[in-house]
XYZ file of C-alpha atoms in Angstrom:
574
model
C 0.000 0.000 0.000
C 1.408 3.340 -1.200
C 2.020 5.711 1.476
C 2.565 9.339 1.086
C 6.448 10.256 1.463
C 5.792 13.282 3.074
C 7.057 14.277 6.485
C 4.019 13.495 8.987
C 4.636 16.815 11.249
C 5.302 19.675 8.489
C 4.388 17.964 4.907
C 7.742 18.438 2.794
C 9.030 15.707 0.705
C 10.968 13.656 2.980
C 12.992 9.969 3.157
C 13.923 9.108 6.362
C 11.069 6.462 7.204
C 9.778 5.433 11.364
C 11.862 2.314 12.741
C 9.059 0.982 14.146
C 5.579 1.205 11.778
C 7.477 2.020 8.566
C 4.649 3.686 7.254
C 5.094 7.310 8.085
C 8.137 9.894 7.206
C 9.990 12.514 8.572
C 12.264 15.387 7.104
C 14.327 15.266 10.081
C 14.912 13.722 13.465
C 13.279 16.597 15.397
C 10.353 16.480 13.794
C 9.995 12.930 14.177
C 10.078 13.692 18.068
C 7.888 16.605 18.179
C 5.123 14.049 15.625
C 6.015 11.214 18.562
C 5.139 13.332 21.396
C 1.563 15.132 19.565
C 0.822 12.126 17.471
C 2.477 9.430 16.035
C 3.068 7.579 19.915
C -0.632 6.471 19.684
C -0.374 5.157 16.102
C 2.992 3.402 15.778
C 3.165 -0.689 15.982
C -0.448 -0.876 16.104
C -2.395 -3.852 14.523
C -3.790 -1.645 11.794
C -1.992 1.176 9.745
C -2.785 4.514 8.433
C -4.190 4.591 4.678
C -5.447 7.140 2.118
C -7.068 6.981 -0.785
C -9.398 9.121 -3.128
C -12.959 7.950 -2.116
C -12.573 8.296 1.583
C -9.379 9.931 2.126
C -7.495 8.532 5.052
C -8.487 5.440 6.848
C -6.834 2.901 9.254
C -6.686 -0.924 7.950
C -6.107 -3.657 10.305
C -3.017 -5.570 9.361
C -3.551 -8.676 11.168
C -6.811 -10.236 13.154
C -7.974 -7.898 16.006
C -9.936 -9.459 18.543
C -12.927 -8.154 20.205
C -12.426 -5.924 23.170
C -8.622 -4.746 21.866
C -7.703 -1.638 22.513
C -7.119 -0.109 19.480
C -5.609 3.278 20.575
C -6.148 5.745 23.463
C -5.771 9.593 22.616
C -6.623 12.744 25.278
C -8.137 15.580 23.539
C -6.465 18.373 21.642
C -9.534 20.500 23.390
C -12.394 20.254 24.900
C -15.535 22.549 25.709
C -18.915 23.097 25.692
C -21.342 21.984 22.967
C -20.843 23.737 19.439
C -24.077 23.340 18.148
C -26.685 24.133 20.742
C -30.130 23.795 20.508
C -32.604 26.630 21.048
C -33.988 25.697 24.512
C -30.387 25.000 25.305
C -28.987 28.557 24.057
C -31.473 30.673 26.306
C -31.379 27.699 29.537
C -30.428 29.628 32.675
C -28.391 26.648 33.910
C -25.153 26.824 32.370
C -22.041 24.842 31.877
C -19.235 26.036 34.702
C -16.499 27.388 32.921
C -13.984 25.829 34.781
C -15.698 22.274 35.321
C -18.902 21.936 33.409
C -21.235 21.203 36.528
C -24.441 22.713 36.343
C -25.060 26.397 37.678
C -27.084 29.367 37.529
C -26.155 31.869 35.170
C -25.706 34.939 37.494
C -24.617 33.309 40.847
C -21.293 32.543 40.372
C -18.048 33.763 38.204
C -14.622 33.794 37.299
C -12.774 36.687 39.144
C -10.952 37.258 35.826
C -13.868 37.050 33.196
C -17.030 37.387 34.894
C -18.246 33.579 32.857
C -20.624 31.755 34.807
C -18.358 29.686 37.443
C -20.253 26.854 39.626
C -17.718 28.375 42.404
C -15.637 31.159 42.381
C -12.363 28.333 43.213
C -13.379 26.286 41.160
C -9.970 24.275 40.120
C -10.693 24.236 36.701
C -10.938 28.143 36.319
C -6.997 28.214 36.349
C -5.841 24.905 34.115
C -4.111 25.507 31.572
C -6.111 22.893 29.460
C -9.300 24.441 30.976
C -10.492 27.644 31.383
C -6.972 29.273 31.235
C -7.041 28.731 27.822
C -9.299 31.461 27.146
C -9.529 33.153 29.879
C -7.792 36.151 28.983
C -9.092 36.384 25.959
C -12.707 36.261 27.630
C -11.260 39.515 29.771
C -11.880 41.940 26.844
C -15.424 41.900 26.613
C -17.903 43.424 28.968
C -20.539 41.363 30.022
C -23.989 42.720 31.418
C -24.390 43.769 34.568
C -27.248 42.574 37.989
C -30.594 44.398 36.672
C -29.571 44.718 32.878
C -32.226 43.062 30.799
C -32.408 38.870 30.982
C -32.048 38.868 26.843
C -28.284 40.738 27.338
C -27.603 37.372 29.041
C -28.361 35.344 26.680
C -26.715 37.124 23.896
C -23.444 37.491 25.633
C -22.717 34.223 27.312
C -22.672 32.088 24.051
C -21.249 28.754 25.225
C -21.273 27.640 21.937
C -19.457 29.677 20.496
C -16.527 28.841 23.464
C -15.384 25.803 22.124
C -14.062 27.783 18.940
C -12.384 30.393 21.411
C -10.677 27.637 23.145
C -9.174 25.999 19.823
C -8.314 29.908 18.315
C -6.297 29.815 22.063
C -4.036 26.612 21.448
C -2.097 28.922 19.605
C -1.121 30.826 22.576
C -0.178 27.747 24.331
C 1.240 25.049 21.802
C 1.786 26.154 18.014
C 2.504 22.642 16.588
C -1.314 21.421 18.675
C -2.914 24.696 16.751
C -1.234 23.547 13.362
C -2.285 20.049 14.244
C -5.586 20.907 14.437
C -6.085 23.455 11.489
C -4.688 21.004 9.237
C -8.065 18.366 9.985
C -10.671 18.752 7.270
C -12.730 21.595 7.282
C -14.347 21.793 4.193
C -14.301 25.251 4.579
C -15.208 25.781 0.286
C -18.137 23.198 0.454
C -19.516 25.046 3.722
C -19.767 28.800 2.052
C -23.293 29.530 1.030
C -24.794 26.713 3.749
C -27.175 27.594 6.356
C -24.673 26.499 8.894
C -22.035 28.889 7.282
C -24.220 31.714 7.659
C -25.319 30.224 11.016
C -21.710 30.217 12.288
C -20.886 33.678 11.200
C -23.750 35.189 12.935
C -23.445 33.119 16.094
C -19.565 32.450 16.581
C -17.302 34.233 14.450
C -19.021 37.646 14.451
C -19.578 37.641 18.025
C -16.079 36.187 18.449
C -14.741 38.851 16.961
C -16.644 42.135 18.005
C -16.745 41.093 21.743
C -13.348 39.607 22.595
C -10.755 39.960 19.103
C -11.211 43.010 17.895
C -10.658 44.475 21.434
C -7.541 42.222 22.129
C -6.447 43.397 18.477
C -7.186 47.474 19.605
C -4.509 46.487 22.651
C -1.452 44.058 20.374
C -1.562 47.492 18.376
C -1.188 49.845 21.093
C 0.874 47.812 22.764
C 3.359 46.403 19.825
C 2.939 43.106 20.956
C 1.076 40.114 19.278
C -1.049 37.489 21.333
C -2.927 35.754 18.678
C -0.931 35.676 15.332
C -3.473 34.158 13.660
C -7.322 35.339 14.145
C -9.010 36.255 10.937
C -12.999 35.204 10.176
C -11.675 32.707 7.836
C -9.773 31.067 10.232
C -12.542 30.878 12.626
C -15.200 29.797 9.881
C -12.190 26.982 9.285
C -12.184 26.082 12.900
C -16.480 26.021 12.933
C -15.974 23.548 9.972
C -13.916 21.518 11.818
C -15.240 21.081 14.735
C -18.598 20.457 12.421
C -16.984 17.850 11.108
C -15.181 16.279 13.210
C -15.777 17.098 17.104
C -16.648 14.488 19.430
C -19.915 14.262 21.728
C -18.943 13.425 25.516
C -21.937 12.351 27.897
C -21.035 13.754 31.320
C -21.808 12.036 34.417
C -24.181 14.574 35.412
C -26.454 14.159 32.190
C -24.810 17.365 30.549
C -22.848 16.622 27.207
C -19.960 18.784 25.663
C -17.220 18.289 22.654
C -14.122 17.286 22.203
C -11.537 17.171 19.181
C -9.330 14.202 19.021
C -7.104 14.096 16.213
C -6.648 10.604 15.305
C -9.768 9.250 16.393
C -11.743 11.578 13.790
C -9.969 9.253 11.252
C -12.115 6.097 12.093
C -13.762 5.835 8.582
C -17.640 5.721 9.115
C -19.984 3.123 8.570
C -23.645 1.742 9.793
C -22.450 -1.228 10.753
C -19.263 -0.301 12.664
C -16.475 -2.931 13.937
C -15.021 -0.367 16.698
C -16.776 1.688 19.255
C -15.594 4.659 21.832
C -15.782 5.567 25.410
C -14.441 7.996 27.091
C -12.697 8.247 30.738
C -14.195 11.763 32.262
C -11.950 11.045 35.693
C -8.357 11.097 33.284
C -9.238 14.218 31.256
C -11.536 13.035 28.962
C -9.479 10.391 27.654
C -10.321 8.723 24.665
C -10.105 4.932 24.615
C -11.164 3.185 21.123
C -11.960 -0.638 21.063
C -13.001 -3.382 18.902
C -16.492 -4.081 19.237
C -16.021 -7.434 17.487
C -13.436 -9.792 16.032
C -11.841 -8.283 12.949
C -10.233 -9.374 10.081
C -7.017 -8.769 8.286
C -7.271 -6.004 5.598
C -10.579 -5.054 7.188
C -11.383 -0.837 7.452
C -11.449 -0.056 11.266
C -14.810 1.777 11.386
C -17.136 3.439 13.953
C -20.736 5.360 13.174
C -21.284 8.889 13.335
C -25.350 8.419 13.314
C -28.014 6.750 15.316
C -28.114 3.586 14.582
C -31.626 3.451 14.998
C -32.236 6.258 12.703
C -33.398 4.926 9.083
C -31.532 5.261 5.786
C -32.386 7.747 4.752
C -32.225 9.841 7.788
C -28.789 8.372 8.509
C -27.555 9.094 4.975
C -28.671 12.930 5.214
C -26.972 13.809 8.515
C -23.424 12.159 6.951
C -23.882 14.255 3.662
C -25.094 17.248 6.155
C -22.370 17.140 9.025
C -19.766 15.338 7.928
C -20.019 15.899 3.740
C -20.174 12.573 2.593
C -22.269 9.083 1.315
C -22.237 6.651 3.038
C -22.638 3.158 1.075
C -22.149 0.468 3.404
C -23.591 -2.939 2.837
C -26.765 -1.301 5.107
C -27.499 1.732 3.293
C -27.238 -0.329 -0.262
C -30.089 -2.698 1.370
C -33.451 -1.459 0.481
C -34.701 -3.789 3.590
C -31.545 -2.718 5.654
C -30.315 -6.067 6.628
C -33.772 -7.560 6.794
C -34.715 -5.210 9.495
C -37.270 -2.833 7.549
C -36.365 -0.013 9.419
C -37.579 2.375 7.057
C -40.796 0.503 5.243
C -43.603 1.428 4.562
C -47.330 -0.450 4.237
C -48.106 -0.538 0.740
C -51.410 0.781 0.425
C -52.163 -1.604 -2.730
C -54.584 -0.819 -5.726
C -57.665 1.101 -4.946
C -56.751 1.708 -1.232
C -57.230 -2.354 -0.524
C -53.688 -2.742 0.879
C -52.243 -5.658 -0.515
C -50.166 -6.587 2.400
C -46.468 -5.393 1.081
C -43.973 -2.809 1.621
C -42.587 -0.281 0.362
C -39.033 0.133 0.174
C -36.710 2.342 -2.337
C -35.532 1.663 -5.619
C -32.421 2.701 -4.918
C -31.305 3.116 -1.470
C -28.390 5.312 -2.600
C -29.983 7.734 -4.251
C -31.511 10.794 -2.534
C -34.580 10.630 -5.052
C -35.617 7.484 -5.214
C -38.782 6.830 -6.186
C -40.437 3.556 -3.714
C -41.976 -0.033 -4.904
C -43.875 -2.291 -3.236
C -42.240 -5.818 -2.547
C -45.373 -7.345 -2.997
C -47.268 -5.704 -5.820
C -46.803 -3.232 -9.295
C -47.778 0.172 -6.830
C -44.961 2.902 -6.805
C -44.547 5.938 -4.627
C -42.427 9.313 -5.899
C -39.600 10.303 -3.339
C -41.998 13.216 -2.775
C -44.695 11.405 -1.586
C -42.474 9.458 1.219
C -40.648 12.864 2.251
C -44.294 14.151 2.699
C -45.393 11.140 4.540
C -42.221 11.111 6.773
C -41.963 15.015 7.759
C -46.128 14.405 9.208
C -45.237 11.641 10.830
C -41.980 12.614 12.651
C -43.799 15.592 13.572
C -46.505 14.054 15.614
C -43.576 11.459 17.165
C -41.384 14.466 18.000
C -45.076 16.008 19.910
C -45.791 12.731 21.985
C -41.861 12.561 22.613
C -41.309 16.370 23.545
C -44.070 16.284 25.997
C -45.395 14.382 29.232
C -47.679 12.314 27.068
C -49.784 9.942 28.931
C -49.937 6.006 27.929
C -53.069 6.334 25.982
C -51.409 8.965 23.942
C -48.641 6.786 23.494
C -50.775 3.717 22.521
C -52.933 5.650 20.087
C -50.255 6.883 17.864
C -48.571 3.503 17.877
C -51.628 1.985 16.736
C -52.577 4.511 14.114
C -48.665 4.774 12.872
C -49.040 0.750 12.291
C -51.702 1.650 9.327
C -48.703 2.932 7.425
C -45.289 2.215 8.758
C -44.048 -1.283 9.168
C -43.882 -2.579 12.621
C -39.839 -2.116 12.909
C -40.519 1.233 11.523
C -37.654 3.527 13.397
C -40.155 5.724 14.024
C -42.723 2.782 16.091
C -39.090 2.075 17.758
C -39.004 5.182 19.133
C -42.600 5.129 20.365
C -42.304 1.589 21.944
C -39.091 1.911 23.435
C -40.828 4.810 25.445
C -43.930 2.588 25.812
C -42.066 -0.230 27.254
C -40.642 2.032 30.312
C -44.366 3.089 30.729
C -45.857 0.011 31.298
C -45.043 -1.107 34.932
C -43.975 2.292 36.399
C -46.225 5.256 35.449
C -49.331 5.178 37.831
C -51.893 3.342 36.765
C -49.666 0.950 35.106
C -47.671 -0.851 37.594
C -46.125 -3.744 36.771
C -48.601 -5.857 39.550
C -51.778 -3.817 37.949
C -50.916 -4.663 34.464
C -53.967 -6.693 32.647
C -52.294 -10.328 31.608
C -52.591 -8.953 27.736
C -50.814 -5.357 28.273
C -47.893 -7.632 30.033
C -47.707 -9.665 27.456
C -47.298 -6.500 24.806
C -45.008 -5.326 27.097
C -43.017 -8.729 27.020
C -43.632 -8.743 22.910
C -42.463 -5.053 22.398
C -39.208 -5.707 24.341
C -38.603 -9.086 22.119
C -39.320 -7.680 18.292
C -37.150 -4.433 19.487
C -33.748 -6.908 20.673
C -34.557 -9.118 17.526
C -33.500 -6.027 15.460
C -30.736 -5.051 17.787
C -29.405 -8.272 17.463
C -29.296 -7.868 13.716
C -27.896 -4.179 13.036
C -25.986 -4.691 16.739
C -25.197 -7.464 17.327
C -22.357 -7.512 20.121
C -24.668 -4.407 21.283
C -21.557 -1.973 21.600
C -23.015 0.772 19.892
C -26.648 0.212 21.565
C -25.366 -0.719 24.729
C -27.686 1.858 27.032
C -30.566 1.170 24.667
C -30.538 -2.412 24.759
C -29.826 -2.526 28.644
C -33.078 -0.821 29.051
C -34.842 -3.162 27.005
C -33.116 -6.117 28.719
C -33.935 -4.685 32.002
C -37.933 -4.769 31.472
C -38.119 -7.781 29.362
C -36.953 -9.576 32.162
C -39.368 -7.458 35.037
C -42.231 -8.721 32.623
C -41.144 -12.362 32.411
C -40.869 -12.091 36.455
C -44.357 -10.837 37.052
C -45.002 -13.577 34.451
C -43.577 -16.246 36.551
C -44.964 -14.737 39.578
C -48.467 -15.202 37.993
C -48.668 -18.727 36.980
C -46.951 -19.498 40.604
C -49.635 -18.325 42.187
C -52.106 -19.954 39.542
C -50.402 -23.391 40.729
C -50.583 -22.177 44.517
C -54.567 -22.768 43.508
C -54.358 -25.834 41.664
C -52.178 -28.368 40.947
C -49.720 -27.458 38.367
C -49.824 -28.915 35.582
C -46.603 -29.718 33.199
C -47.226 -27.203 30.833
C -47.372 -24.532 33.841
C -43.904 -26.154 35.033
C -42.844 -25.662 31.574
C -43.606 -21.931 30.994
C -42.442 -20.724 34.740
C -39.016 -22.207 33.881
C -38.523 -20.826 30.395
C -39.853 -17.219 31.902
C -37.356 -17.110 34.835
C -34.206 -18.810 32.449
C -35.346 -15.824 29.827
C -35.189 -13.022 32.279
C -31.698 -14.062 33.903
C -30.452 -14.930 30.182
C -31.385 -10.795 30.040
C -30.174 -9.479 33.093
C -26.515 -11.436 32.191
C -26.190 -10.130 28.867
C -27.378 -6.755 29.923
C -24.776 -7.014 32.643
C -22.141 -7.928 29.774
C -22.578 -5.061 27.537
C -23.146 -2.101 30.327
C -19.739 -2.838 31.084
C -18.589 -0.136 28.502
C -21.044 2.364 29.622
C -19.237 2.478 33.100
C -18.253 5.703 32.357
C -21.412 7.502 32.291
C -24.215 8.217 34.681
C -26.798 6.379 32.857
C -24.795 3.184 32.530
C -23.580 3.153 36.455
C -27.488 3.277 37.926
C -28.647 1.311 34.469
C -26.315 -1.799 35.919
C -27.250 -1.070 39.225
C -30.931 -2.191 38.647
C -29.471 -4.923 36.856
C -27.602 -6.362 39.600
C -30.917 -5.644 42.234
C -32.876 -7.605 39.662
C -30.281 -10.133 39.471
C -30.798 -10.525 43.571
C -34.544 -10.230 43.454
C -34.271 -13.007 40.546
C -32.157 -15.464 43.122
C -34.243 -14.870 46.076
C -37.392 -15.946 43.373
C -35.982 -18.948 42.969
C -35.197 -19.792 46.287
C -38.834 -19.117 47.963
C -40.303 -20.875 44.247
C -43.735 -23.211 44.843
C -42.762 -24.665 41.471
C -39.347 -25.521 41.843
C -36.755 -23.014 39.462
C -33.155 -24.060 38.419
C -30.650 -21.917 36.763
């Protein structure tokens, strides 16, 4: 494989190759060091090496068998900050990211002595690290936030977190020069943004507040004073930087439910795909820490790949946010499956000749194509891509309503079963819905699991089944569905307990026959066959909040499942 002979820190022509990979070159020996010490440390003697070529640009290839669970690299982040790309509710919340720590706090309470940005404690350790706050810090100094009793809106539009995270990468420079060239050298696509909504976005947002708050003042001072702080701070820069953190920032779930981004050079070079082999975590107790791992046994000459979309999300959704976000097709063996492995994630009920439905489904012609036209798989009846988009924008609409709201059962039920007239019943959308509906049924009042009717358990029990049969198939080692499929695990096996608890009591009444036996012993082996697996794959979710008290209930239901067995009138064996 043909590898660029280029040095890997500065990008002249060079010869002198690394001892130890022999893939990567260097003009000289100190900037092999300075690559070893920023880069090339995590990379070198690795089971997989660094490719390129024209389709997907760079990409690392395993060169021998990986086995599952290898760590593949580790990597700390170049920098890391709140969330680029907030949401509306999220942009005018009055509980705001500390500064110096992230925690939670009230905008107003508390701030840095320095910059007057909301602080969750005026010590706050994290105000004065280097790789923290300090980074910004004193550029933060030259702008002049609102004062107690201004209006609430001058709030708002001063304390932009997300435009912070670009602040903080502009600042590298200050600090490290090669990190700052390190990181304006990762793709922007800074020509293939101009003219976008999010290019317009950014500039009104980021770079045009950047600059008339904080760099034009700072500018006003390097002249006055002779002396230059930031060598490099023009819009396009900053419009580079937006595009790059765009493309290739990194979500990071914080224990305390709030999530913020971080930019990790070499694991933004995972090639994407919808059925990845590798999967993430990240270590918030050692500096956000990045630790990559293979999610399954791999094979030589194999891409290492990880997804940058729900997995859950349909093709067509899926395809949009890659061409969107990250500026490119994806056309894995999923997305080239008009059934998407045999899932049907994105059918729909064919509504047959003359409105009698004829039992089919539609999927697209051609799954790669943005404007395909849809067939049934069952009968001649065609849809135009116009049709579906219609069809798909109402219905997301009235799931986004039931979702976005404390929705009561019913509400839940009735849009389930009206959504079944025209989505197939692994729809993505119905996933959504169910996977809500499951958690309802057996704790919302009302709906306990005890006051449950036999047949609403039973759905329950169903729901949970159909929604790990497709896990299994687009998941299968569930390390990219981990948290989802725990939950699922979780109440599949409360409803086969209450199950077992049922026909127990039945036989308490009468004498029980075989086929009673026979049922209470598959329930109980099902729901500890789900509480073991879930315990299995919550192992990588350690990290997060969600995961910790997701495997604690695990664990209690584990107990509660033991101390079933043990007071059983029909006897149970593992």
């Amino acid at each position: 494989m043909e590898v660029e002979k280029k040095c890997g820190l500065c990008g002249e022509a060079s010869k002198h190759k690394c001892a130890g990979c022999q893939l990567v070159y260097y003009c000289c020996p100190e900037h092999q060091k300075k690559h070893w010490r920023v880069k090339h440390k995590n990379e070198c003697a690795k089971p997989y090496e660094l490719a390129k070529n024209e389709e997907i640009g760079r990409f690392f290839v395993a060169t021998k068998a990986i086995a599952k669970d290898t760590i593949l690299f580790t990597e700390n982040p170049l920098v890391i900050g709140p969330k680029w790309n907030l949401d509306e509710y999220e942009q005018r919340s009055a509980i705001v990211p500390c500064v110096g720590c992230f925690a939670d706090c009230h905008l107003g309470q508390f701030q840095c002595g320095l910059c007057r940005w909301p602080a969750c404690k005026p010590d706050c350790p994290g105000l004065t690290n280097a790789n923290l706050h300090g980074l910004e810090c004193g550029i933060l100094r030259f702008g002049h936030p609102p004062k107690p009793g201004d209006d609430p809106e001058s709030f708002f539009e001063y304390y932009r977190y997300d435009a912070l995270l670009v602040l903080k990468c502009l600042a590298t420079q200050i600090r490290s020069p090669a990190l700052f060239d390190q990181m304006i050298n990762l793709e922007s696509h800074y020509e293939a943004r101009k003219g976008t909504r999010y290019f317009r976005d950014a500039d009104e947002r980021v770079v045009s507040y950047l600059i008339r708050n904080f760099l034009e003042p700072l500018q006003k001072l390097e002249l006055k004073e002779g002396k230059q702080v930031l060598k490099i701070c023009d819009r396009k820069t900053l419009h580079m930087i937006s595009g790059i953190l765009e493309v290739n920032a990194m979500v990071i779930p914080l224990a305390n439910g709030r999530e913020i981004c971080g930019l990790y050079p070499i694991g933004c070079m995972l090639e994407h795909c919808c059925i990845p082999n590798s999967f993430y975590t990240f270590d918030c107790s050692k500096g956000m820490k990045l630790t990559f791992k293979a999610g399954r046994d791999i094979k030589k000459g194999e891409h290492l790949s990880t997804t940058y979309t729900h997995s859950l999300w349909g093709t067509q959704l899926r395809r949009e946010h890659l061409k969107t976000n990250k500026y490119f097709s994806c056309k894995c063996e999923r997305c080239s499956d008009p059934t998407e492995l045999g899932t049907f994630l994105s059918a729909l009920r064919c509504m047959g000749l003359e409105g009698e439905p004829c039992g089919g489904f539609q999927l697209p012609i051609d799954p790669l194509s943005d404007v395909s036209d849809w067939k049934c798989n069952n009968c001649p009846v065609q849809i135009t891509y116009d049709q579906v988009n219609f069809l798909m924008s109402k219905i997301g609409e009235e799931v986004d309503d039931v979702m976005g709201r404390k929705s009561s059962v019913k509400e839940f039920e009735d849009l389930i079963h009206k959504l079944q007239n025209f989505l197939h019943p692994n729809h993505f959308h119905l996933l959504t819905l169910k996977h809500s509906l499951v958690q309802m049924y057996g704790h919302f009042k009302g709906f306990l699991l005890s006051e449950l009717p036999d047949e609403m358990l039973k759905r329950k029990l169903q729901m949970c089944r159909d929604m790990m049969r497709i896990i299994d198939t687009l998941d299968p080692q569930s390390f990219r569905l981990s948290l989802y499929a725990g939950v699922i695990l979780l109440e599949q096996q409360a409803a086969l307990l209450e199950l077992t608890k049922r026909t127990q009591r039945k036989s308490e009444a009468e004498f029980p026959r075989d086929n009673q036996i026979g049922d209470v012993q598959r329930n109980f082996d099902e729901a500890v066959q789900c509480l073991n697996r879930a315990k299995v794959i919550l192992k990588n979710e350690m990290g997060t909040q969600q995961g910790k008290k997701l495997l604690e209930k695990v664990l209690e239901a584990l107990d509660r499942a033991d101390s079933m067995k043990n007071m059983a009138t029909v006897p149970l064996v593992d």
